[in-house]
Structure formats: C-alpha cells, structure tokens
Amino acid sequence: MSRQKTARQAPPAQDGTDERRAQWQAELPDVDTRGMAILGRARWITLTARPPIEAVFKRHGLDSGEADVLFSLLRSGPPYRLRPTELFRALMISSGGLTDRLNRLEKAGLIRRVAAEGDGRSLPVELTEQGIRCAGDAFREDMAIEAAMLAGLTEDEQSQLASLLRKLALTIGATQPFA
C-alpha cells in the first residue's frame, strides 16, 4: 500500500489589509472587518491604479474628467454626439462641472457644439476628427495599462472577479440613494 504525498499549499500572501485586520482583531475582536478585506483593498487598488492611468490622459493633453467626456462621446457611436444633459447624467456630475470641461475641450479643438435640428436652445456636443483620434488613442492606451495590471489573474479569475464586483456594485447601488 502506497501513500500519496499531498502537496502542501503555501499560505496565501499577506498584504497591508491583512495586517490592519489582524491589528483590529486584537484591539476590537467583536468588530467584523470583512468589509475592509474587500472595500479597503478596492480603495487601495483604485488609489494605486489611478496615477499611471492619469499619466496616459496627461500624455494626450487631458485630465480624467475630460477623458470621461471624450470616451462617453466616442462610445455613443457615430455621429459621436450627445446633448449636454445626456453627458452630465452619464458622468454623474453637475451641469456646471460639465460646462467647464466642455469649454476646455472645445478650446483644445476636441469637441464642437452644434445646433440641434428643431431646437435652437440645445447645443449638442460632438467629437471633432481630432477628438475622435485623441479619445481612441487614449482609451486604447488606458485599456493596455489596465490589462497589464490584471496580468496576475487568469482569464477565469478576471471574469469571476468582474462578476462578483458587478454583483457588489448592484447591491450597493440598490441600497444607496447617492449611487
């Protein structure tokens, strides 16, 4: 009779969140810190991922808010035009915040405001040819950086994580009036 050797799995790597949870467990053992294990890590990931992504936008002469406007217009499809109301609702910002972004993008030649058919009061926003190129180039570069950041996960793990995060986002969105 032979015995099969079972491979010993290495314990999972520890990160700063694990250390903080252990400290809280020692200090306040009655407090459930599972939220920190997920949301704390999500916050750290976001804060760590933002600088290289924002550097992409800067190389294209944009800040992240301006990139959001261009990306919203580009993904809307030809003629790459939306009403300002559609834009500020999609971006979840104030109309005043959108106006500032639009003014900067128009000055840079990336968007133009065109008269709407049958409505002289509304000036839809559309990408210029230069804006289409800029948005496409910046988005491609952004997605390449994000893909590199996810390279430590298999495709199945990425899919599973995306699914779980979607479920969490929907749960949080359903319970928060501001989400």
PDB file of C-alpha atoms in Angstrom, residues 37-126:
ATOM      1  CA  ALA A  37     -10.964  42.975   3.297  1.00  0.00           C
ATOM      2  CA  ILE A  38     -12.961  43.904   0.193  1.00  0.00           C
ATOM      3  CA  LEU A  39     -13.630  47.639   0.198  1.00  0.00           C
ATOM      4  CA  GLY A  40     -10.286  48.527   1.775  1.00  0.00           C
ATOM      5  CA  ARG A  41      -8.479  46.596  -0.929  1.00  0.00           C
ATOM      6  CA  ALA A  42     -10.694  48.130  -3.624  1.00  0.00           C
ATOM      7  CA  ARG A  43      -9.769  51.595  -2.349  1.00  0.00           C
ATOM      8  CA  TRP A  44      -6.050  50.735  -2.288  1.00  0.00           C
ATOM      9  CA  ILE A  45      -6.265  49.304  -5.811  1.00  0.00           C
ATOM     10  CA  THR A  46      -8.044  52.415  -7.081  1.00  0.00           C
ATOM     11  CA  LEU A  47      -5.568  54.797  -5.463  1.00  0.00           C
ATOM     12  CA  THR A  48      -2.610  52.786  -6.782  1.00  0.00           C
ATOM     13  CA  ALA A  49      -4.008  52.352 -10.304  1.00  0.00           C
ATOM     14  CA  ARG A  50      -5.012  55.997 -10.837  1.00  0.00           C
ATOM     15  CA  PRO A  51      -1.563  57.615 -11.300  1.00  0.00           C
ATOM     16  CA  PRO A  52      -0.457  55.529 -14.315  1.00  0.00           C
ATOM     17  CA  ILE A  53      -3.910  55.868 -15.885  1.00  0.00           C
ATOM     18  CA  GLU A  54      -3.948  59.625 -15.323  1.00  0.00           C
ATOM     19  CA  ALA A  55      -0.447  59.782 -16.846  1.00  0.00           C
ATOM     20  CA  VAL A  56      -1.952  58.302 -20.037  1.00  0.00           C
ATOM     21  CA  PHE A  57      -4.547  61.057 -20.124  1.00  0.00           C
ATOM     22  CA  LYS A  58      -1.895  63.707 -19.477  1.00  0.00           C
ATOM     23  CA  ARG A  59       0.171  62.425 -22.431  1.00  0.00           C
ATOM     24  CA  HIS A  60      -2.906  63.090 -24.552  1.00  0.00           C
ATOM     25  CA  GLY A  61      -3.415  66.575 -23.085  1.00  0.00           C
ATOM     26  CA  LEU A  62      -6.364  65.545 -20.910  1.00  0.00           C
ATOM     27  CA  ASP A  63      -7.332  65.202 -17.289  1.00  0.00           C
ATOM     28  CA  SER A  64      -9.521  62.301 -16.169  1.00  0.00           C
ATOM     29  CA  GLY A  65     -12.730  64.358 -16.325  1.00  0.00           C
ATOM     30  CA  GLU A  66     -12.030  65.475 -19.874  1.00  0.00           C
ATOM     31  CA  ALA A  67     -11.166  61.897 -20.860  1.00  0.00           C
ATOM     32  CA  ASP A  68     -14.523  60.760 -19.424  1.00  0.00           C
ATOM     33  CA  VAL A  69     -16.345  63.245 -21.668  1.00  0.00           C
ATOM     34  CA  LEU A  70     -14.428  62.178 -24.776  1.00  0.00           C
ATOM     35  CA  PHE A  71     -14.887  58.477 -24.002  1.00  0.00           C
ATOM     36  CA  SER A  72     -18.634  58.971 -23.450  1.00  0.00           C
ATOM     37  CA  LEU A  73     -18.952  60.683 -26.801  1.00  0.00           C
ATOM     38  CA  LEU A  74     -16.834  58.087 -28.618  1.00  0.00           C
ATOM     39  CA  ARG A  75     -18.678  55.078 -27.224  1.00  0.00           C
ATOM     40  CA  SER A  76     -22.014  56.673 -28.156  1.00  0.00           C
ATOM     41  CA  GLY A  77     -21.131  55.832 -31.787  1.00  0.00           C
ATOM     42  CA  PRO A  78     -21.440  57.952 -34.913  1.00  0.00           C
ATOM     43  CA  PRO A  79     -22.050  60.839 -35.118  1.00  0.00           C
ATOM     44  CA  TYR A  80     -20.324  60.909 -31.669  1.00  0.00           C
ATOM     45  CA  ARG A  81     -22.810  63.473 -30.437  1.00  0.00           C
ATOM     46  CA  LEU A  82     -24.757  63.819 -27.174  1.00  0.00           C
ATOM     47  CA  ARG A  83     -26.797  66.543 -25.555  1.00  0.00           C
ATOM     48  CA  PRO A  84     -25.158  68.154 -22.532  1.00  0.00           C
ATOM     49  CA  THR A  85     -27.942  66.753 -20.327  1.00  0.00           C
ATOM     50  CA  GLU A  86     -27.155  63.222 -21.527  1.00  0.00           C
ATOM     51  CA  LEU A  87     -23.470  63.805 -20.825  1.00  0.00           C
ATOM     52  CA  PHE A  88     -23.734  65.172 -17.300  1.00  0.00           C
ATOM     53  CA  ARG A  89     -26.205  62.455 -16.304  1.00  0.00           C
ATOM     54  CA  ALA A  90     -23.936  59.753 -17.743  1.00  0.00           C
ATOM     55  CA  LEU A  91     -20.921  61.244 -15.972  1.00  0.00           C
ATOM     56  CA  MET A  92     -22.827  61.876 -12.710  1.00  0.00           C
ATOM     57  CA  ILE A  93     -21.560  65.442 -12.397  1.00  0.00           C
ATOM     58  CA  SER A  94     -23.215  68.838 -12.176  1.00  0.00           C
ATOM     59  CA  SER A  95     -24.079  70.769 -15.300  1.00  0.00           C
ATOM     60  CA  GLY A  96     -21.619  73.462 -14.172  1.00  0.00           C
ATOM     61  CA  GLY A  97     -18.826  70.915 -13.885  1.00  0.00           C
ATOM     62  CA  LEU A  98     -19.607  69.676 -17.377  1.00  0.00           C
ATOM     63  CA  THR A  99     -19.598  73.210 -18.811  1.00  0.00           C
ATOM     64  CA  ASP A 100     -16.036  73.766 -17.567  1.00  0.00           C
ATOM     65  CA  ARG A 101     -14.881  70.502 -19.146  1.00  0.00           C
ATOM     66  CA  LEU A 102     -16.641  71.264 -22.408  1.00  0.00           C
ATOM     67  CA  ASN A 103     -15.103  74.728 -22.592  1.00  0.00           C
ATOM     68  CA  ARG A 104     -11.597  73.274 -22.188  1.00  0.00           C
ATOM     69  CA  LEU A 105     -12.230  70.508 -24.738  1.00  0.00           C
ATOM     70  CA  GLU A 106     -13.697  72.955 -27.242  1.00  0.00           C
ATOM     71  CA  LYS A 107     -10.727  75.298 -26.834  1.00  0.00           C
ATOM     72  CA  ALA A 108      -8.427  72.303 -27.489  1.00  0.00           C
ATOM     73  CA  GLY A 109     -10.331  71.522 -30.708  1.00  0.00           C
ATOM     74  CA  LEU A 110     -11.514  68.095 -29.483  1.00  0.00           C
ATOM     75  CA  ILE A 111     -15.253  68.840 -29.444  1.00  0.00           C
ATOM     76  CA  ARG A 112     -17.652  71.271 -31.022  1.00  0.00           C
ATOM     77  CA  ARG A 113     -21.143  72.351 -30.099  1.00  0.00           C
ATOM     78  CA  VAL A 114     -23.605  72.113 -32.949  1.00  0.00           C
ATOM     79  CA  ALA A 115     -27.119  73.471 -33.336  1.00  0.00           C
ATOM     80  CA  ALA A 116     -29.759  70.821 -32.787  1.00  0.00           C
ATOM     81  CA  GLU A 117     -32.335  70.323 -35.501  1.00  0.00           C
ATOM     82  CA  GLY A 118     -35.583  71.977 -34.478  1.00  0.00           C
ATOM     83  CA  ASP A 119     -34.232  73.183 -31.104  1.00  0.00           C
ATOM     84  CA  GLY A 120     -32.250  76.417 -31.129  1.00  0.00           C
ATOM     85  CA  ARG A 121     -31.800  76.273 -27.353  1.00  0.00           C
ATOM     86  CA  SER A 122     -29.900  72.990 -27.276  1.00  0.00           C
ATOM     87  CA  LEU A 123     -26.301  72.732 -28.433  1.00  0.00           C
ATOM     88  CA  PRO A 124     -25.345  69.055 -28.660  1.00  0.00           C
ATOM     89  CA  VAL A 125     -21.689  68.240 -28.164  1.00  0.00           C
ATOM     90  CA  GLU A 126     -19.832  66.218 -30.758  1.00  0.00           C
TER      91      GLU A 126
END
